[in-house]
CSV table of C-alpha atoms in Angstrom, one decimal:
chain,number,residue,atom,x,y,z
A,1,MET,CA,-25.2,-28.3,47.2
A,2,LYS,CA,-22.8,-26.8,49.8
A,3,ALA,CA,-19.3,-25.8,48.6
A,4,ILE,CA,-17.6,-28.6,50.6
A,5,ASP,CA,-19.9,-31.2,49.1
A,6,PHE,CA,-19.4,-29.8,45.6
A,7,LEU,CA,-15.6,-30.1,46.0
A,8,LYS,CA,-15.9,-33.6,47.3
A,9,LYS,CA,-18.0,-34.7,44.3
A,10,MET,CA,-15.7,-32.8,41.9
A,11,ASN,CA,-12.7,-34.6,43.3
A,12,LYS,CA,-14.3,-37.9,42.0
A,13,TYR,CA,-13.3,-36.7,38.5
A,14,GLU,CA,-9.8,-36.3,37.2
A,15,LYS,CA,-9.6,-33.7,34.4
A,16,LEU,CA,-7.5,-35.1,31.5
A,17,GLU,CA,-7.8,-32.4,28.8
A,18,LYS,CA,-9.9,-29.6,27.4
A,19,ILE,CA,-11.8,-30.9,24.4
A,20,GLY,CA,-13.9,-27.9,23.4
A,21,GLU,CA,-15.8,-24.7,24.1
A,22,GLY,CA,-19.4,-24.4,23.1
A,23,THR,CA,-22.3,-22.1,23.6
A,24,TYR,CA,-22.7,-22.8,27.3
A,25,GLY,CA,-19.1,-23.1,28.4
A,26,MET,CA,-15.9,-25.3,28.4
A,27,VAL,CA,-15.9,-29.1,28.0
A,28,PHE,CA,-13.3,-31.3,29.5
A,29,LYS,CA,-12.4,-35.0,29.0
A,30,ALA,CA,-12.1,-36.6,32.5
A,31,LYS,CA,-11.8,-39.9,34.3
A,32,ASN,CA,-14.1,-41.1,37.0
A,33,ARG,CA,-11.6,-42.1,39.7
A,34,GLU,CA,-14.0,-44.6,41.2
A,35,ASN,CA,-14.7,-46.8,38.2
A,36,GLN,CA,-12.1,-45.5,35.7
A,37,SER,CA,-14.7,-44.6,33.1
A,38,ILE,CA,-14.1,-41.7,30.7
A,39,VAL,CA,-16.7,-38.9,30.9
A,40,ALA,CA,-17.2,-35.4,29.5
A,41,LEU,CA,-17.4,-32.5,32.0
A,42,LYS,CA,-19.4,-29.5,30.8
A,43,LYS,CA,-18.8,-26.4,32.9
A,44,VAL,CA,-21.8,-24.1,32.4
A,45,ARG,CA,-21.0,-20.4,32.4
A,46,LEU,CA,-23.4,-18.4,34.5
A,47,ASP,CA,-23.8,-14.7,34.0
A,48,ASP,CA,-22.0,-12.6,36.6
A,49,GLU,CA,-25.1,-10.7,37.5
A,50,GLU,CA,-27.1,-14.0,38.0
A,51,GLU,CA,-27.8,-14.8,41.7
A,52,GLY,CA,-26.9,-18.5,41.6
A,53,ILE,CA,-28.3,-21.0,39.1
A,54,PRO,CA,-31.9,-20.3,37.9
A,55,SER,CA,-34.2,-22.9,39.4
A,56,SER,CA,-35.9,-23.2,36.0
A,57,ALA,CA,-32.6,-24.2,34.4
A,58,LEU,CA,-31.9,-26.8,37.1
A,59,ARG,CA,-35.4,-28.2,36.7
A,60,GLU,CA,-34.9,-28.6,33.0
A,61,ILE,CA,-31.6,-30.2,33.4
A,62,CYS,CA,-32.9,-32.7,36.0
A,63,LEU,CA,-35.5,-33.7,33.4
A,64,LEU,CA,-32.8,-34.5,30.9
A,65,LYS,CA,-31.4,-37.0,33.3
A,66,GLU,CA,-34.5,-39.1,32.8
A,67,LEU,CA,-34.1,-39.2,29.0
A,68,LYS,CA,-32.6,-42.7,28.3
A,69,HIS,CA,-32.1,-43.6,24.7
A,70,ILE,CA,-29.2,-45.0,22.7
A,71,ASN,CA,-29.2,-41.9,20.4
A,72,ILE,CA,-29.1,-39.3,23.2
A,73,VAL,CA,-26.0,-38.6,25.2
A,74,ARG,CA,-26.6,-39.6,28.8
A,75,LEU,CA,-26.4,-37.0,31.5
A,76,LEU,CA,-24.7,-39.0,34.3
A,77,ASP,CA,-24.5,-36.4,37.1
A,78,ILE,CA,-25.2,-32.8,38.0
A,79,LEU,CA,-22.8,-30.9,40.3
A,80,HIS,CA,-23.9,-27.5,41.4
A,81,SER,CA,-23.1,-25.0,44.1
A,82,ASP,CA,-24.3,-21.4,44.4
A,83,LYS,CA,-22.0,-20.2,41.7
A,84,LYS,CA,-21.0,-23.3,39.7
A,85,LEU,CA,-22.8,-25.8,37.5
A,86,ILE,CA,-21.0,-28.8,36.0
A,87,LEU,CA,-22.8,-31.5,34.0
A,88,VAL,CA,-21.2,-34.9,33.6
A,89,PHE,CA,-22.0,-36.7,30.3
A,90,GLU,CA,-21.0,-39.9,28.7
A,91,TYR,CA,-18.0,-39.4,26.5
A,92,CYS,CA,-18.0,-39.6,22.7
A,93,ASP,CA,-15.0,-39.4,20.5
A,94,GLN,CA,-16.0,-36.7,18.0
A,95,ASP,CA,-18.9,-34.6,16.8
A,96,LEU,CA,-20.4,-34.7,13.3
A,97,LYS,CA,-18.6,-31.5,12.3
A,98,LYS,CA,-15.2,-33.2,13.0
A,99,TYR,CA,-16.4,-36.3,11.3
A,100,PHE,CA,-17.1,-34.2,8.1
A,101,ASP,CA,-13.5,-32.8,8.3
A,102,SER,CA,-12.1,-36.4,8.3
A,103,CYS,CA,-14.2,-37.6,5.4
A,104,ASP,CA,-12.1,-36.1,2.6
A,105,GLY,CA,-15.0,-34.9,0.6
A,106,MET,CA,-17.2,-38.0,0.5
A,107,ILE,CA,-19.5,-39.8,3.0
A,108,ASP,CA,-20.8,-43.3,2.1
A,109,PRO,CA,-24.5,-43.1,1.4
A,110,ASN,CA,-25.2,-46.0,3.8
A,111,ILE,CA,-23.5,-44.0,6.6
A,112,VAL,CA,-25.6,-40.9,5.7
A,113,ARG,CA,-28.7,-43.1,5.9
A,114,SER,CA,-27.6,-44.7,9.2
A,115,PHE,CA,-26.8,-41.3,10.8
A,116,LEU,CA,-30.1,-39.8,9.7
A,117,ARG,CA,-32.0,-42.8,11.1
A,118,GLN,CA,-30.3,-42.5,14.4
A,119,LEU,CA,-30.9,-38.7,14.5
A,120,LEU,CA,-34.6,-39.3,13.9
A,121,CYS,CA,-34.8,-42.1,16.4
A,122,GLY,CA,-33.4,-39.8,19.1
A,123,LEU,CA,-35.7,-37.0,18.1
A,124,SER,CA,-38.8,-39.2,17.9
A,125,TYR,CA,-38.1,-40.4,21.5
A,126,CYS,CA,-37.6,-36.8,22.8
A,127,HIS,CA,-40.6,-35.4,20.9
A,128,SER,CA,-42.8,-38.2,22.3
A,129,HIS,CA,-41.6,-37.0,25.8
A,130,HIS,CA,-42.5,-33.3,25.0
A,131,VAL,CA,-38.8,-32.2,24.8
A,132,LEU,CA,-37.5,-30.0,22.0
A,133,HIS,CA,-33.8,-29.5,21.1
A,134,ARG,CA,-34.1,-26.1,19.4
A,135,ASP,CA,-30.4,-25.9,18.6
A,136,LEU,CA,-29.6,-28.9,16.3
A,137,LYS,CA,-26.4,-28.6,14.3
A,138,PRO,CA,-23.5,-30.9,13.5
A,139,GLN,CA,-21.5,-29.7,16.5
A,140,ASN,CA,-24.4,-31.0,18.8
A,141,LEU,CA,-24.4,-34.5,17.2
A,142,LEU,CA,-21.8,-36.7,18.8
A,143,ILE,CA,-20.4,-40.0,17.3
A,144,ASN,CA,-18.7,-42.7,19.4
A,145,LYS,CA,-16.2,-45.3,18.3
A,146,ASN,CA,-19.0,-47.8,17.6
A,147,GLY,CA,-20.6,-45.4,15.0
A,148,GLU,CA,-23.5,-44.5,17.2
A,149,LEU,CA,-24.8,-41.0,16.7
A,150,LYS,CA,-26.1,-39.2,19.8
A,151,LEU,CA,-27.9,-35.9,20.3
A,152,ALA,CA,-26.1,-33.6,22.8
A,153,ASP,CA,-26.9,-30.3,24.5
A,154,PHE,CA,-30.5,-31.6,24.4
A,155,GLY,CA,-32.8,-29.2,26.2
A,156,LEU,CA,-30.0,-26.8,27.3
A,157,ALA,CA,-31.2,-24.3,24.7
A,158,ARG,CA,-34.6,-24.3,26.5
A,159,ALA,CA,-33.0,-24.3,30.0
A,160,PHE,CA,-30.9,-21.3,29.4
A,161,GLY,CA,-33.2,-19.5,26.9
A,162,ILE,CA,-32.7,-18.7,23.2
A,163,PRO,CA,-31.0,-16.7,22.0
A,164,VAL,CA,-28.0,-17.5,24.2
A,165,ARG,CA,-24.9,-15.3,24.5
A,166,CYS,CA,-22.1,-16.2,22.2
A,167,TYR,CA,-18.9,-17.0,24.1
A,168,SER,CA,-16.7,-18.3,21.3
A,169,SER,CA,-16.4,-18.6,17.5
A,170,GLU,CA,-18.8,-21.5,17.7
A,171,VAL,CA,-21.9,-19.3,17.7
A,172,VAL,CA,-25.5,-20.4,17.7
A,173,THR,CA,-25.7,-20.5,13.9
A,174,LEU,CA,-28.5,-19.4,11.7
A,175,TRP,CA,-27.8,-22.1,9.2
A,176,TYR,CA,-30.1,-24.7,10.8
A,177,ARG,CA,-32.9,-22.3,11.9
A,178,PRO,CA,-36.3,-22.5,10.1
A,179,PRO,CA,-38.0,-19.6,8.3
A,180,ASP,CA,-40.7,-19.3,11.0
A,181,VAL,CA,-38.0,-18.7,13.7
A,182,LEU,CA,-36.0,-16.4,11.4
A,183,PHE,CA,-39.3,-14.4,11.1
A,184,GLY,CA,-39.5,-14.1,14.9
A,185,ALA,CA,-41.9,-16.9,15.8
A,186,LYS,CA,-42.0,-17.2,19.6
A,187,ILE,CA,-44.0,-20.4,19.8
A,188,TYR,CA,-41.9,-23.5,18.9
A,189,SER,CA,-43.1,-27.0,18.2
A,190,THR,CA,-41.3,-30.2,17.2
A,191,SER,CA,-41.1,-28.7,13.6
A,192,ILE,CA,-38.2,-26.5,14.6
A,193,ASP,CA,-36.0,-29.7,15.0
A,194,MET,CA,-37.3,-31.2,11.8
A,195,TRP,CA,-36.1,-28.3,9.7
A,196,SER,CA,-32.7,-28.5,11.3
A,197,SER,CA,-32.6,-32.2,10.7
A,198,GLY,CA,-33.3,-31.6,7.0
A,199,CYS,CA,-30.4,-29.1,6.8
A,200,ILE,CA,-28.1,-31.6,8.5
A,201,PHE,CA,-29.3,-34.4,6.2
A,202,ALA,CA,-28.4,-32.3,3.1
A,203,GLU,CA,-25.0,-31.4,4.7
A,204,MET,CA,-24.2,-35.1,5.3
A,205,ALA,CA,-25.2,-36.1,1.8
A,206,ASN,CA,-22.9,-33.2,0.5
A,207,ALA,CA,-20.0,-34.3,2.6
A,208,GLY,CA,-20.1,-31.4,5.1
A,209,LYS,CA,-21.1,-28.6,2.7
A,210,PRO,CA,-23.9,-26.5,4.5
A,211,LEU,CA,-27.1,-26.0,2.6
A,212,PHE,CA,-27.9,-22.5,3.8
A,213,PRO,CA,-24.7,-20.8,5.0
A,214,GLY,CA,-26.3,-17.4,5.6
A,215,SER,CA,-24.3,-14.5,7.0
A,216,ASP,CA,-27.3,-12.8,8.8
A,217,VAL,CA,-31.0,-13.4,9.1
A,218,GLU,CA,-31.9,-11.7,5.8
A,219,ASP,CA,-29.2,-13.5,3.9
A,220,GLU,CA,-30.3,-16.8,5.4
A,221,LEU,CA,-34.0,-16.3,4.4
A,222,ARG,CA,-32.9,-15.2,0.9
A,223,ARG,CA,-30.9,-18.4,0.5
A,224,ILE,CA,-33.8,-20.6,1.6
A,225,PHE,CA,-36.3,-18.9,-0.7
A,226,LYS,CA,-33.9,-19.0,-3.7
A,227,LEU,CA,-33.7,-22.8,-3.3
A,228,LEU,CA,-37.2,-23.7,-2.2
A,229,GLY,CA,-39.2,-20.7,-3.6
A,230,THR,CA,-40.7,-17.8,-1.7
A,231,PRO,CA,-43.8,-19.1,0.1
A,232,THR,CA,-47.1,-17.7,-1.0
A,233,GLU,CA,-49.9,-16.7,1.5
A,234,SER,CA,-51.9,-19.7,0.4
A,235,GLU,CA,-49.0,-22.0,1.2
A,236,TRP,CA,-48.3,-20.4,4.5
A,237,PRO,CA,-51.1,-18.1,5.7
A,238,GLU,CA,-49.6,-17.3,9.1
A,239,MET,CA,-46.3,-16.0,7.6
A,240,ILE,CA,-47.3,-12.3,7.2
A,241,ASN,CA,-48.4,-12.1,10.9
A,242,LEU,CA,-45.0,-13.2,12.3
A,243,PRO,CA,-43.2,-10.4,14.4
A,244,ASP,CA,-40.2,-10.0,12.1
A,245,TYR,CA,-41.9,-10.7,8.8
A,246,LYS,CA,-40.6,-8.8,5.8
A,247,HIS,CA,-41.4,-9.0,2.1
A,248,PHE,CA,-39.0,-11.0,-0.2
A,249,PRO,CA,-39.0,-11.2,-4.0
A,250,ASN,CA,-41.0,-14.0,-5.6
A,251,TYR,CA,-38.2,-16.5,-6.1
A,252,GLN,CA,-39.2,-19.7,-8.0
A,253,PRO,CA,-38.1,-23.1,-6.5
A,254,ILE,CA,-35.2,-25.0,-8.1
A,255,ALA,CA,-37.0,-27.7,-10.0
A,256,ASN,CA,-34.5,-30.4,-9.3
A,257,LEU,CA,-32.6,-30.5,-5.9
A,258,SER,CA,-30.4,-33.3,-7.4
A,259,TYR,CA,-28.3,-30.5,-9.0
A,260,VAL,CA,-27.6,-29.1,-5.6
A,261,ILE,CA,-27.2,-32.4,-3.8
A,262,PRO,CA,-26.0,-34.8,-6.5
A,263,ASN,CA,-25.0,-37.7,-4.1
A,264,LEU,CA,-28.5,-38.1,-2.7
A,265,SER,CA,-30.8,-40.7,-4.3
A,266,PRO,CA,-34.2,-39.8,-5.7
A,267,LYS,CA,-35.9,-41.2,-2.6
A,268,GLY,CA,-33.5,-39.2,-0.4
A,269,ILE,CA,-34.4,-36.0,-2.3
A,270,TYR,CA,-38.1,-36.7,-1.9
A,271,LEU,CA,-37.6,-37.2,1.9
A,272,LEU,CA,-35.4,-34.1,2.1
A,273,LYS,CA,-38.2,-31.9,0.6
A,274,LYS,CA,-40.6,-33.1,3.4
A,275,PHE,CA,-38.2,-31.7,6.0
A,276,LEU,CA,-37.6,-28.4,4.2
A,277,VAL,CA,-41.1,-27.0,4.1
A,278,CYS,CA,-41.4,-23.3,5.1
A,279,ASN,CA,-44.8,-23.7,6.7
A,280,PRO,CA,-44.0,-25.4,10.1
A,281,LEU,CA,-47.5,-27.0,10.2
A,282,LYS,CA,-46.7,-29.0,7.0
A,283,ARG,CA,-43.3,-30.3,7.9
A,284,ILE,CA,-42.8,-34.1,8.4
A,285,SER,CA,-42.5,-35.5,11.9
A,286,ALA,CA,-39.6,-37.7,13.1
A,287,GLU,CA,-41.9,-40.7,13.4
A,288,GLN,CA,-43.3,-40.2,9.9
A,289,ALA,CA,-39.8,-39.7,8.4
A,290,LEU,CA,-38.6,-43.0,9.9
A,291,LYS,CA,-41.3,-44.9,7.9
A,292,HIS,CA,-40.1,-43.3,4.6
A,293,GLY,CA,-39.0,-45.6,1.7
A,294,TYR,CA,-35.5,-44.0,1.7
A,295,PHE,CA,-34.6,-46.2,4.7
A,296,ASN,CA,-35.4,-49.3,2.7
A,297,GLU,CA,-33.0,-48.7,-0.1
């Protein structure tokens, strides 16, 4: 897009206020002057040394425009010139992290169930279209005024590569990253998103208290193994061949997760355990999880 065309398209949107700064750049609330709708403008930072926008990133983002599901934030428009990239998304009022902050220490179990179902519906749709998120966390789950939960930043992790550079205090956190990735796995499958979903499920049930708030990779793995038990070679044969594998003490799993997450029903605990399986090949899929008895309570 030529600079003059970029400015013309940009002029269609009136910036109202800055609403955040995430992994990829600043986000503004804006108004579409043509139809008066409220949108979110995400200005993507490009490395100074980059020559324009990587074609692979543009290709990936254009694919996101085709993802149409009620539980995925719609990418409405893509504005780009040689040096600038601005993504226009539908606007949502808050993210799940802010929702936690407003809950005063308790989230209704029915809302937890509703949010998890919506998260899984969005993931099931994306996974069936061969798209992974790879950076699920409460800040990337948006909630609108109708109580609809929507996945955001979907695919941007893939478009711009992981790990991404950290531009603000909202770093790409380790807290939702599975053991296989923490041990340096380079090949990702849908299981990466399922582990993150389990961590978010536990956090929702615990009114915003993270399950594995590690300070670094080693601390994160230790927290996981202390809760779930250190995997054995028979449980996860591929583990010792991962690039960054290191030996950990033989921790025994906590027998009853209800002590850690008291507000979750027995069926909820049973489902949570199916997300939090160290061996990625044995983790539950989004489609399987949606059929679980927890959703019939």
